[in-house]
Structure formats: C-alpha cells, structure tokens
XYZ file of C-alpha atoms in Angstrom:
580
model
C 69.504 95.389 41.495
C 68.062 95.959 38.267
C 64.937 94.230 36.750
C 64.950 92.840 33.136
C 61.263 92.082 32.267
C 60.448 91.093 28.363
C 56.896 89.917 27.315
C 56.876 86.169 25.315
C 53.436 84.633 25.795
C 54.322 82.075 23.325
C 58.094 81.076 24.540
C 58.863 77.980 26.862
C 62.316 79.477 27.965
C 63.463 82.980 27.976
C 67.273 83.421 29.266
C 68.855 86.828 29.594
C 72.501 87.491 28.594
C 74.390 89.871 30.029
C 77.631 90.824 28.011
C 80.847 90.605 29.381
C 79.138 88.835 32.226
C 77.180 85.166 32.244
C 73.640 84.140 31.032
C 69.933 83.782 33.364
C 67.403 82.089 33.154
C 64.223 84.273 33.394
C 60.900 83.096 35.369
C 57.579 82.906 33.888
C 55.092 85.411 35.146
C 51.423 86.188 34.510
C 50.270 87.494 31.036
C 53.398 85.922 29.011
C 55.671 87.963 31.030
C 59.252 86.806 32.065
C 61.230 88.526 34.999
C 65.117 88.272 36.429
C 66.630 90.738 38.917
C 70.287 91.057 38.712
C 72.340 92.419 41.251
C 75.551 94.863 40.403
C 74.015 95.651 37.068
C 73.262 99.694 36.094
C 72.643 101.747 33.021
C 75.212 101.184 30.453
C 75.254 97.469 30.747
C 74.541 95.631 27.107
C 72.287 92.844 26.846
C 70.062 90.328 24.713
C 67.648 87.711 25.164
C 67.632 83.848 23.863
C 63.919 82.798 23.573
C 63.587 78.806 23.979
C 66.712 76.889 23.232
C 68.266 78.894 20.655
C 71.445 81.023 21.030
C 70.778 83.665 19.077
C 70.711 87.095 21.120
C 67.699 89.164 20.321
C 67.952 93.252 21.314
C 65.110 93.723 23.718
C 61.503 94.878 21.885
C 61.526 97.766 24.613
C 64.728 98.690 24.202
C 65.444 102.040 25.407
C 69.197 102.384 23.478
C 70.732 100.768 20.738
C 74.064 102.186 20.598
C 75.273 99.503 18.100
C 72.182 99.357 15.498
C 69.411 97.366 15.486
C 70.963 94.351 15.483
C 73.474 94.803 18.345
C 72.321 94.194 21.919
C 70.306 96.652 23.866
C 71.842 99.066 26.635
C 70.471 99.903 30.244
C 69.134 103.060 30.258
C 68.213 105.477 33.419
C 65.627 108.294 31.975
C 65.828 109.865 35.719
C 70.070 110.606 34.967
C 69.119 113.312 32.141
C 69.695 117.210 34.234
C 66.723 118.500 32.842
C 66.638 122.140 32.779
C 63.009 123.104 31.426
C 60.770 122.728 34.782
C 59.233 125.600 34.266
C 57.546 125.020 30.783
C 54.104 124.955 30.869
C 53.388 123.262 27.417
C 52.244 124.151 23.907
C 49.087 124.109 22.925
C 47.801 122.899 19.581
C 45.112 125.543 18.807
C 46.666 128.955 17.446
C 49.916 127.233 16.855
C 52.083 127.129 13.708
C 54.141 124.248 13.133
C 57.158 123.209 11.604
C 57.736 119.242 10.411
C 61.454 119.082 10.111
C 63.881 115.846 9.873
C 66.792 115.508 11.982
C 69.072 113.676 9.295
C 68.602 116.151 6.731
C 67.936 119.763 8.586
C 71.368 120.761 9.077
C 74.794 118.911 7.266
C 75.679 117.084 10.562
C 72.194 115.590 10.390
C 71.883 115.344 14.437
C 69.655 115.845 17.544
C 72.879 118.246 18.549
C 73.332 120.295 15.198
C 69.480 120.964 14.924
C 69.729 122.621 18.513
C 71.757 125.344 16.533
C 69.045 126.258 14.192
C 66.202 127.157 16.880
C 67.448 130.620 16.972
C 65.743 130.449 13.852
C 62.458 128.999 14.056
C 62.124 131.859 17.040
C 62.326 133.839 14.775
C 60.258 132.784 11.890
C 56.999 132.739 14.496
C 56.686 129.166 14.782
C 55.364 127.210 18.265
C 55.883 123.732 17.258
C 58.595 121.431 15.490
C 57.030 118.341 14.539
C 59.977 115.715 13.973
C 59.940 113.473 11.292
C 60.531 109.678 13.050
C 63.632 109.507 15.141
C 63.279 105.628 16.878
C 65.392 103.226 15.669
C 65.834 102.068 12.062
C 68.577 99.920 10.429
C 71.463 101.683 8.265
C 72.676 105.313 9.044
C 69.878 107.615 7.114
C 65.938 106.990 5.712
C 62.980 109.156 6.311
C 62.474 107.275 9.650
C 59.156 105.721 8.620
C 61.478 102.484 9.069
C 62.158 102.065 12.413
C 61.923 98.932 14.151
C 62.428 100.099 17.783
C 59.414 101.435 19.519
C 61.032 103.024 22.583
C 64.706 103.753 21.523
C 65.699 106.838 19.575
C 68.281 106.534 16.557
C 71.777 106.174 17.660
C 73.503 108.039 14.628
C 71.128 111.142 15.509
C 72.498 111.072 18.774
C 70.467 108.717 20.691
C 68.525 108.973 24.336
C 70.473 112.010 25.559
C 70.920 113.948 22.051
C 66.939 113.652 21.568
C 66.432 114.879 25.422
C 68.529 117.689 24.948
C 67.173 118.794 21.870
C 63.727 118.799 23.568
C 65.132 120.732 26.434
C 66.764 123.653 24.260
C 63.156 123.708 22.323
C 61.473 124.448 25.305
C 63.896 127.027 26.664
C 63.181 128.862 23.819
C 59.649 128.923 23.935
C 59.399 125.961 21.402
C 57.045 122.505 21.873
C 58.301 119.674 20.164
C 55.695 117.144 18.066
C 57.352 113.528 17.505
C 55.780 111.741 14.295
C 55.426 108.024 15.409
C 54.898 104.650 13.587
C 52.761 102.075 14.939
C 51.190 100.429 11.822
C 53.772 98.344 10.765
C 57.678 96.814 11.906
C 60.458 98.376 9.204
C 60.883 97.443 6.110
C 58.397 94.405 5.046
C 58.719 93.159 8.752
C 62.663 92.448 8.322
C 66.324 94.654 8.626
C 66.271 94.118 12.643
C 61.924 93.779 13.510
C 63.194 91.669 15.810
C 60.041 91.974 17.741
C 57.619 89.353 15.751
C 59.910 86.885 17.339
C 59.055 87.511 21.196
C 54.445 87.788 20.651
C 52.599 87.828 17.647
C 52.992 91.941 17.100
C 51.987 91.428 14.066
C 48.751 89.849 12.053
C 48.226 88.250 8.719
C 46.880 91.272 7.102
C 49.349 93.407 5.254
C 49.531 96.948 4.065
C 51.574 98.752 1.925
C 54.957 99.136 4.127
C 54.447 95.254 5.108
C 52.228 93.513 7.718
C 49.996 95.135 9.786
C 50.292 95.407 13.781
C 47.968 92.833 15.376
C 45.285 95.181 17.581
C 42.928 93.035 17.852
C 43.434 89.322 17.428
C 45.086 86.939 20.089
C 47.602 88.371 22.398
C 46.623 91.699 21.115
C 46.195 92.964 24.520
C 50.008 92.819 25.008
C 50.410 94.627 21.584
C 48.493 97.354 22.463
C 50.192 97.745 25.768
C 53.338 98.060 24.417
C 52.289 100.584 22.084
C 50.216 102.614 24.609
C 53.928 102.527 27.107
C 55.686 103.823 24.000
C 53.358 106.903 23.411
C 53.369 107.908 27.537
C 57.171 107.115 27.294
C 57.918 109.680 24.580
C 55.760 111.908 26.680
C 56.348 111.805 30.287
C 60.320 110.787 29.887
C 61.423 112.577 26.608
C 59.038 116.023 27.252
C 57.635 115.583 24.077
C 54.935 117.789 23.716
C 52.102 115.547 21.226
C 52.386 112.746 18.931
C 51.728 112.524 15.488
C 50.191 108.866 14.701
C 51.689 107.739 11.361
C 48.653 106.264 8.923
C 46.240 105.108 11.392
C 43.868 104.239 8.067
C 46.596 101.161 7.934
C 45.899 100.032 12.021
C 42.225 98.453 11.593
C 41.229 97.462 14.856
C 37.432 95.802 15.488
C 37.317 96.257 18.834
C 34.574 97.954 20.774
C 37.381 100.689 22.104
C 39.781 101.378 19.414
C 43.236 101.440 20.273
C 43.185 105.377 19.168
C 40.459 106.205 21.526
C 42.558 104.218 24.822
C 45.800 106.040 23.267
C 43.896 109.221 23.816
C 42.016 108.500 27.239
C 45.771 107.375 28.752
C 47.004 111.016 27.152
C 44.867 113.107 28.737
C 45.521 111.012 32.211
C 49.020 111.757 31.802
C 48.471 115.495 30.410
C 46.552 116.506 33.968
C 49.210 114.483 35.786
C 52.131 116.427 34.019
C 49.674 119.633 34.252
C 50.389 120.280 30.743
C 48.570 119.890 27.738
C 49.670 117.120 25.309
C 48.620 116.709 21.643
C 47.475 113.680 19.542
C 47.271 113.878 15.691
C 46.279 111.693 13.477
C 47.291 111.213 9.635
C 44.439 109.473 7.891
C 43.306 109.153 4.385
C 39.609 108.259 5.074
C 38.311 111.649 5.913
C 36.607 110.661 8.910
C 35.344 113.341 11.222
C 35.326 110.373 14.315
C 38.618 110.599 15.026
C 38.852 114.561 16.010
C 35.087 114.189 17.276
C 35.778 114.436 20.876
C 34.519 110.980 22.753
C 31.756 112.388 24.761
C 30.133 112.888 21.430
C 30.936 109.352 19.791
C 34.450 110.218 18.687
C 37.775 108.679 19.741
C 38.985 112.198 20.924
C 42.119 112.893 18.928
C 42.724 116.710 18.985
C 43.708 117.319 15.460
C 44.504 115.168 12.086
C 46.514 115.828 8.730
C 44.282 117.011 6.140
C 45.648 116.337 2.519
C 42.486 117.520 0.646
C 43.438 121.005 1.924
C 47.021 120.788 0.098
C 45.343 119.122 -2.721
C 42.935 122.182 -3.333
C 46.087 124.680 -2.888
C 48.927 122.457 -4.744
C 46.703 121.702 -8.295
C 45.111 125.354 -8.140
C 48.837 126.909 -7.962
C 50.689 124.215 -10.134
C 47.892 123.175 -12.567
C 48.868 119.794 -11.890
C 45.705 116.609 -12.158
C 47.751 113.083 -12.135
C 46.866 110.679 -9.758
C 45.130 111.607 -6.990
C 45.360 115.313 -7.578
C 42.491 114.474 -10.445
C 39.232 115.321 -8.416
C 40.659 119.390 -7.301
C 42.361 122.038 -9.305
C 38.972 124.459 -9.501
C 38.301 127.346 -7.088
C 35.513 125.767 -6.047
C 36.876 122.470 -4.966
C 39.175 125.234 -2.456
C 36.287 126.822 -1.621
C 34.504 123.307 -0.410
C 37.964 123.174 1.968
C 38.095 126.547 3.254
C 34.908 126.771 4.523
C 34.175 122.547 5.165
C 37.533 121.340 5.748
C 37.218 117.954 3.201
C 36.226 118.122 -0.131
C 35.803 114.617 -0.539
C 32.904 114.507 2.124
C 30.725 111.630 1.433
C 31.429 112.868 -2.725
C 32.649 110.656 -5.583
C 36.424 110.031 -5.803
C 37.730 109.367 -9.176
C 40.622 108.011 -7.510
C 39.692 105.702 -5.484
C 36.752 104.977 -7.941
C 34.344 105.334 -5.479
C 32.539 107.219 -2.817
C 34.862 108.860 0.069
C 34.881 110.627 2.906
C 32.090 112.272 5.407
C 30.901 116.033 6.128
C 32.611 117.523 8.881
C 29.768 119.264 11.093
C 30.825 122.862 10.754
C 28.945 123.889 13.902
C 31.022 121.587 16.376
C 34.065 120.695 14.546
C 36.545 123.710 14.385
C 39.243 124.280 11.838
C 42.184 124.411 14.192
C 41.524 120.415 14.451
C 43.227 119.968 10.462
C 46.395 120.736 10.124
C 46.865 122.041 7.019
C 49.957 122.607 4.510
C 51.300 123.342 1.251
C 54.104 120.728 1.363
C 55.388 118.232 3.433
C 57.608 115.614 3.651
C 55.600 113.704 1.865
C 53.780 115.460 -0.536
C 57.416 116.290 -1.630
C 59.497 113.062 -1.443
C 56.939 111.327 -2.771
C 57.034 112.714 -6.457
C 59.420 111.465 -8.501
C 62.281 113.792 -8.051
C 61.498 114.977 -4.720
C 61.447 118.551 -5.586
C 59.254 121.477 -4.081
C 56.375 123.429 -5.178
C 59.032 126.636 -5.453
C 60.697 124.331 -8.225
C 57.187 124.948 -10.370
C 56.059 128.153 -8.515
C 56.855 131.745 -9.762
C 57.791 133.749 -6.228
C 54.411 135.776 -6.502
C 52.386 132.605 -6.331
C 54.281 131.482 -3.809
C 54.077 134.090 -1.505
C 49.816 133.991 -2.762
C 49.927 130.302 -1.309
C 51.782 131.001 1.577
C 48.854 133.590 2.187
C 46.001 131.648 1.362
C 47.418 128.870 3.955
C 48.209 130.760 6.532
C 44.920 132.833 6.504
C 42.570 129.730 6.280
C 40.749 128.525 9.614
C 43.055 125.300 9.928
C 46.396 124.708 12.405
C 49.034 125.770 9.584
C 52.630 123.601 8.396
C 55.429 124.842 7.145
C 58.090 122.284 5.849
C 61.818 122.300 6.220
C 63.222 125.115 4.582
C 59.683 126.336 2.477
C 59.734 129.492 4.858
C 62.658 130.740 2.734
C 61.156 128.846 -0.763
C 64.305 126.434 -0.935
C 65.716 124.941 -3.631
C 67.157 121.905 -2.550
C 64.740 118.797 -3.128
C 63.594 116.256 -0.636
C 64.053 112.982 -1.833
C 63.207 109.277 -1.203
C 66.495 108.068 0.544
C 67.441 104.844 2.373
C 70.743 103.274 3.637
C 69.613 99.590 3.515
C 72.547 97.434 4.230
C 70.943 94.337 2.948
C 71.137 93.927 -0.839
C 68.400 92.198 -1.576
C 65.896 94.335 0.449
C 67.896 97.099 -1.147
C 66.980 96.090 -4.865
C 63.893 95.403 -3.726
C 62.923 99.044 -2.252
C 64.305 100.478 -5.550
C 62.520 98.548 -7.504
C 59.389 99.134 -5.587
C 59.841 102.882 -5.507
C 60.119 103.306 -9.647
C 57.296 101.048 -10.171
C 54.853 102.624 -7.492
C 55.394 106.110 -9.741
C 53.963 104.717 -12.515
C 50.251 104.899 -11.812
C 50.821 108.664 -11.288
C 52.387 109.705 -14.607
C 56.088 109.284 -13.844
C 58.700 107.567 -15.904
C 60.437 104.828 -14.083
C 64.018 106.820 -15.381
C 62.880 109.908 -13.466
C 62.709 108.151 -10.058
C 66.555 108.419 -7.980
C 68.400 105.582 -6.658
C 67.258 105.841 -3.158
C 70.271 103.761 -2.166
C 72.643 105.935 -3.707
C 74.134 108.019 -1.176
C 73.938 111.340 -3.408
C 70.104 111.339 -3.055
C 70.032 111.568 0.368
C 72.934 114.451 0.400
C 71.021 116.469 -2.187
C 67.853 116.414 0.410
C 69.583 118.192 2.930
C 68.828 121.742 3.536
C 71.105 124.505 2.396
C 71.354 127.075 4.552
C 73.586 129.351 2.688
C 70.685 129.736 0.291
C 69.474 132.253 3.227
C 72.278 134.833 2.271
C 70.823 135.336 -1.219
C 68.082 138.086 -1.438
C 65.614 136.310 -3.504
C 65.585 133.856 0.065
C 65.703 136.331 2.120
C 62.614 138.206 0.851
C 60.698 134.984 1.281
C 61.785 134.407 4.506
C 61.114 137.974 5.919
C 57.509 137.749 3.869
C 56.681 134.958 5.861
C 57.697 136.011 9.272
C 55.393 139.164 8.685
C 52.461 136.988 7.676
C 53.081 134.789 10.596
C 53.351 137.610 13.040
C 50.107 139.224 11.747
C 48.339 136.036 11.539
C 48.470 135.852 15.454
C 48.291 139.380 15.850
C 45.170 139.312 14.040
C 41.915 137.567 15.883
C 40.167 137.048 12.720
C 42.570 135.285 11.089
C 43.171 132.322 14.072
C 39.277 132.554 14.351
C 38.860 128.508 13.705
C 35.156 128.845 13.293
C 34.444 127.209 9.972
C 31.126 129.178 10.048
C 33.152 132.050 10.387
C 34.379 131.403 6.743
C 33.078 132.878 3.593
C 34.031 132.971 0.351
C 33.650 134.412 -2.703
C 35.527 133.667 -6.414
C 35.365 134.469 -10.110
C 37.981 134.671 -13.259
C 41.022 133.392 -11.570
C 40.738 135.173 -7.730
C 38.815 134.382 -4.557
C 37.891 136.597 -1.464
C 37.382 135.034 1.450
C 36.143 137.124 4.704
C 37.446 136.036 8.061
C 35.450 138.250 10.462
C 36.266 141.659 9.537
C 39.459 140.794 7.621
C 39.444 139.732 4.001
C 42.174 138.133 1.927
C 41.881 138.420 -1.529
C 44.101 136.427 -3.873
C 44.396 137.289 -7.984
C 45.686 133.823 -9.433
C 45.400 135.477 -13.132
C 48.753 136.042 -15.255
C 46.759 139.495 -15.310
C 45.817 142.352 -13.384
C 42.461 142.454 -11.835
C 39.932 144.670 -9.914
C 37.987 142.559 -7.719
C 34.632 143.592 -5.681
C 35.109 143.290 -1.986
C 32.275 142.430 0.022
C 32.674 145.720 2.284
C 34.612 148.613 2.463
C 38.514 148.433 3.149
C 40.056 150.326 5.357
C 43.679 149.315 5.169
C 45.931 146.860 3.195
C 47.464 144.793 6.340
C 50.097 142.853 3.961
C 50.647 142.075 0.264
C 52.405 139.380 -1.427
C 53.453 142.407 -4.342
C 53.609 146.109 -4.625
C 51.051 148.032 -6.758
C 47.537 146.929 -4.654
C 45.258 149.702 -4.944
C 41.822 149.880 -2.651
C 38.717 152.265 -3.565
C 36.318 151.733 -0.884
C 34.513 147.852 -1.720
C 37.037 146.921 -4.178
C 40.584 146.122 -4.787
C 43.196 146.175 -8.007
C 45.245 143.049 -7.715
C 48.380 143.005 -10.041
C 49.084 139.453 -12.006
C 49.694 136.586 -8.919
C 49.070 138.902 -5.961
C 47.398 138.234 -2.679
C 46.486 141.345 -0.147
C 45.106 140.857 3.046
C 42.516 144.243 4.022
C 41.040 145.487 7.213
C 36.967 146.409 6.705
C-alpha cells in the first residue's frame, strides 16, 4: 500500500492518476489535505494529479523524482532503498571550515552528480571541509545556474537525480568532506512559469513580486501550508540526502510579518533535527540588508542562523585589487573601507550608501558576534556570472595580486570561499547560461539580462546569449589548465596557505576584537594575535613598520621579503605572513 497525499486547500476534487494503471479519486482531509492509499503500487511508479474537473496531469509539488522534466509526471521514490555507506560521519562543522561553492553542470565536462565524485581527490587535497553546491532541485531545460528550479524536494534529473545526488554526498563524506546545498525558497522558476506547477495546487505564492518573479506567500492566507512545505524540504535535504547545512538563497526577497519569521522556525526545526541526527547542521543565509539579526543567536533576539554571505567583504577586496567603482562597487575601493570589514565585518553599518541612495546596514557588535559567522570570498558564482562576460578576477589580476588576495582572505577572521577552479586562478569564465525551451521566455531572459547591465556600465553588445549553447560550454572548468605551471604554482600556493591557516591558531581566531590593523601608501598590516600579515599593494617596493618584532616569515606570496626586527621590505604586489 502506498499513500499519495497532496495539499489543495482551495480544490473541490483532487483525483490521482496512476500511469499505465486507472485514475482515484482522493478524499478531503483536514488543513486542505487530500489522501488515497493504493494497493500494489511501489517506488518507480509514475503519477500526476487532476485538481477539480480538469484533465490536465500536474507532477506532484513534493515530488521526490522527475525523471522526465518538469513537466512529465512524478515517480515514487523510497529514500530508505539508498545503501548508505557513511554511518560513521560525525558531521562538519561550520566554524574553522573552508569552503568550496562549486556547480554540478559545469565542474567537470560530464556536468554530473557522478563525474564530480571524481574530482574529490582533489578538494582533499587543496584543504577544503565543505563543498557548497550551487542549486541542484529541479529546473526546466538541461543546464542554468539552478537558481530556476521549480521542484522543492526533487533533485535535477540530467545531474543524475535522487541516487546520483545521494551518492555524491556519500563519497564526500568518506573522504572527510561535508556537503552545503544552496536552496531557493523566494520565488517558483522563471517569472512563476517553465513547469511552477505548484501555484496551481495553494496559493504558494503572493501578489508581491521581486526581481526573479513573485514572491513566496509566508505570511498571508494559507501561508501556514507554505511554510510547511518549505520547512519538510529543508529537514528532507537534511535527514534523507545527508546534507550537511543549507544555504538560503536571498532571504532579503522572503518578507514575512509574522511574529516568528519563517527563518527563525527553519532554524529551531534544524537544530531539533541536528541533536536527533547527533550531528551538527548549518544554516546560512545570503542577504543584502546587512542585518546582524539573522546570525544573532535567538536567545538574544536573533533568528539563530549560524552564518550569512557577506558581499561588503568581497567588495572591499575586489575594488582595492581591480580598481574597479561601477555600480555598487562605488562606496569601497580605499584601505580604509577594508579596514572597516576586517575588523567590523560590514562596512555599510548603519553608513550612507550611494547605491542604494540611502542609509544601509547596522553595526555588528564585535564583542558577541564572531567573524566565523560571514562567510567571506573573493569570487563567487555570482560576483562572476553576473558581470557582463562572466570572467574572473585572474582575467584583471596580475598573479602577485592574486596570490596577495588570496592571502588577505584567507587570513581575515571570517569562514573563507573559494570558487570553482580560483584555487588554481582559472581562466575559463563563468557565464550567465540557460537552456529555456520556451521561446518566448527565452527572448525574454535575454533581453532582460543585457538590459539589467546597463545601470552598471556595461554595453548591451558585451552581454552573451545566455541561450546559446556555447556560453554555457565556455563556463565549464578546464582541468587541463592544472598541467601548466603558471596553474600549478597557484594551486600549490594555496594549499600551503590553507594548511597554515589551520595550522595556525591566530589566524582561525574569529574574534573580531582580536583584529587590528594598520595601513599607509598602498599596504596594510593587520595583527591576528601574534601573527601579522602584511600586504604591499604598490607597483613598488616598500619597507613597512611592523608593529613588533618578527621572528619568522611563515609564507609569502613572492620571493625577495626581507625582515629587520619591527619591519619588513615588501617587493611590488607582495603579501608575507610573519611570526612575532
């Protein structure tokens, strides 16, 4: 016997169709709920439902597998048939972790749950603890970013689906890897359409509207069912997939006006299930409002997340390395705007953004809030697929800066991020790519794409076809690149500052107390306990005072540093790192 449940507050009739067998009607239950038990039915069986008198067959909204697209019917699925193999993993903990946001479709050339398993060999190796997966549910066409998907609970087929995502999990964690999943839950697809089927069982979604299409209803009628199916979606990833913390996709574009916001009860059920599973489970936030709350744990008026993104951090690295100001990049670019970051996390902390043309942001209390609670980067996916060509900061980047930012952001008091491929400074781009099989929708997310770039300096021409098929195959990785020694070098640099970053207490130390610094003409100290890292930004040698005296030079980005006692001679875009 197996139970098909689907939740339709608003339906008169709900029938479930069973393919390759007959139709049945479903009974009403309490809280919009419908319910059928059918006999002689097990996983692998493909079904639909009809909601009132119409005969169109709608995939379930909980689908677990949708081996034929979005649009085909959904597939029976027993999580408790996967062999798992990984019973003795205890879990990953956020705090002293490095992670590493890669995306399944454009990783490795076969672009799948199965292909990326390969490549963990090498993320051993680099140092890292956590891979933080771009979105892998269910989206329409073959290939997009995954920021897409319409399917809350099933993961894309093409990648591999239920199984291929399992397994992938299971290898990570035999090798001593946790695995992040980023997750959407602030809007359906594409404008609401290209298989957000969804909409059409409750009212998911409300009349507000953001910039990816209408926004998830949390808080008007039948929002308690919404919520619920969001909050099963998060413990399902967890407890049935082993997926070791969630990142939570733009939660600035989920308003919710409830007393208890639906990030707080995502985090109370998490920790539930973490001492359940007797393994600790991370929640991370990507937010644009620079809001302490949400990492302000709840017994102190926060919702309790454990970490979020913080952009102003690779704002203060990207326009200090690059030089760049367009767009939102305007407000940073000075040593001192860094210096507000390294040692307060935000810059924009209650302080004018020209921007936004306003006010933004609020202090972070650098008593009780601790750095390993931002995770911090120099790229990701999409502070690079979001300029116009999609290319990386090693595009602009001489290798000596590179390695100094690499330094700088892996020696600051935050939870570091390395994106696909930057450990070896790759040259491939990452670019905005979709696979819309609708033409009109197609146009229309070209269209929106060039004319979005033009309020931050881009020409229209610049922007690629995101449609064209050649866009997406330029984004994937190129691993050969790793057999030339210019790649190599930047690969072994980083494993060594990795490894001595967590061989060195001062430098996972995420006191932001703990955090001084000091700059002039084009360089910046800053002390970490009884290590210093000193960075010379300067086309130009430099000697630089050091607030102590060195003892040894731990690692350099460049040959030539020189130490005499409380100061240091930097050649032109070099970064040391010195014991006191």
């Amino acid at each position: 016997m197996t139970e098909f449940t689907v939740w339709a507050p608003e339906a008169a009739r709900v029938r479930l169709r069973l393919f390759g067998g007959t139709d049945h009607e479903m009974r009403a239950e309490a809280g919009g709920w419908w319910r059928v038990g059918v006999p002689d039915v097990g996983p692998g069986t493909d079904y639909a439902f009809l909601l009132d008198d119409d005969d169109f067959a709608l995939p379930d909204p909980r689908s677990p597998w949708q081996p034929d697209g979005v649009h085909g019917p959904s597939r029976v699925y027993s999580h408790d048939a996967f062999a798992w193999t990984d019973d003795s993993w205890a879990g990953r903990q956020l705090p002293g972790s490095v992670l590493y946001e890669l995306h399944v479709g454009t990783f490795t050339p076969e672009g799948t749950f199965e292909s990326a398993i390969e490549r963990l060999d090498h993320l051993v190796a680099l140092g890292v603890d956590l891979i933080e997966l771009l979105p892998v549910n269910a989206f329409n066409g073959e290939h997009n970013w995954g920021y897409d998907g319409v399917c809350w609970y099933a993961p894309h087929q093409p990648y591999g689906g239920p199984d291929g995502l399992k397994r992938l999990v299971d290898a990570a964690h035999g090798k001593g890897l946790g695995v992040i999943l980023d997750v959407v839950y602030n809007h359906f697809g594409p404008s609401g359409h290209s298989g957000a089927y969804a909409p059409l069982f409750a009212p998911y979604l409300s009349e507000q509207s953001n910039p990816w299409g209408r926004m998830v209803n949390l808080d008007g009628p039948h929002s308690d069912g919404v919520r619920r199916c969001i909050i099963d979606s998060v413990l399902m990833w967890l407890r049935d997939y082993h997926i070791d913390g969630l990142r939570l996709d733009a939660v600035h574009a989920m308003p919710d006006s409830r007393a208890v916001h639906l990030l707080e009860e995502i985090a109370v059920e998490m920790k539930a299930l973490s001492t359940q599973l007797g393994r600790p489970l991370s929640l991370i936030a990507e937010s644009d409002l620079n809001d302490p709350r949400l990492i302000t744990p709840r017994d102190a008026g926060g919702y309790g997340l454990h970490a979020q993104w913080n952009d102003d951090a690779h704002h203060a690295l990207h326009t200090l390395l690059t030089g760049e100001r367009q767009g939102y990049h305007a407000d940073f670019g000075s040593l001192e705007a860094l210096t507000d970051v390294l040692t307060g996390a935000f810059f924009h902390a209650g302080t004018w953004s020209s921007f936004r043309q306003r006010h933004h942001g609020r202090p972070v209390d650098r008593q009780r809030t601790p750095g390993r609670r931002f995770v911090a980067y120099l790229q990701n996916h999409d502070q690079i697929g979001n300029r116009a060509t999609g290319d990386r900061i090693s595009a602009s980047l001489s290798p000596s800066l590179l390695r100094v930012g690499a330094t700088l952001l892996m020696t600051a008091p935050f939870t570091p991020m390395l994106f696909m491929g930057e450990e070896w400074a790759a040259t491939t781009p990452w670019q905005f790519f979709t696979s819309q099989p609708e033409p009109e929708l197609a146009a229309a997310v070209v269209t929106g794409r060039r004319r979005g770039f033009a309020s931050h300096g881009w020409p229209e021409g610049e922007v690629p076809d995101p449609q064209d098929p050649q866009t997406f195959v330029r984004s994937r990785l190129d691993w050969a690149e790793l057999d030339k020694p210019e790649h190599r070098e930047m690969l072994d640099f980083c494993r060594r500052l990795i490894a001595l970053r967590k061989s060195r207490p001062d430098l996972s130390d995420p006191r932001l107390t703990a955090v001084s610094v000091q700059h002039g003409d084009q360089f910046l100290v800053m002390r970490r306990g009884n290590t210093l890292v000193a960075a010379n930004l300067a086309a130009r040698a430099q000697g630089i005072s050091l607030p102590g005296v060195a003892r040894q030079v731990l690692l350099a980005t460049g040959e030539g540093v020189t130490v005499m006692r409380d100061r240091i001679q930097l050649p032109a875009e070099t970064a040391a790192i010195v014991a006191l």
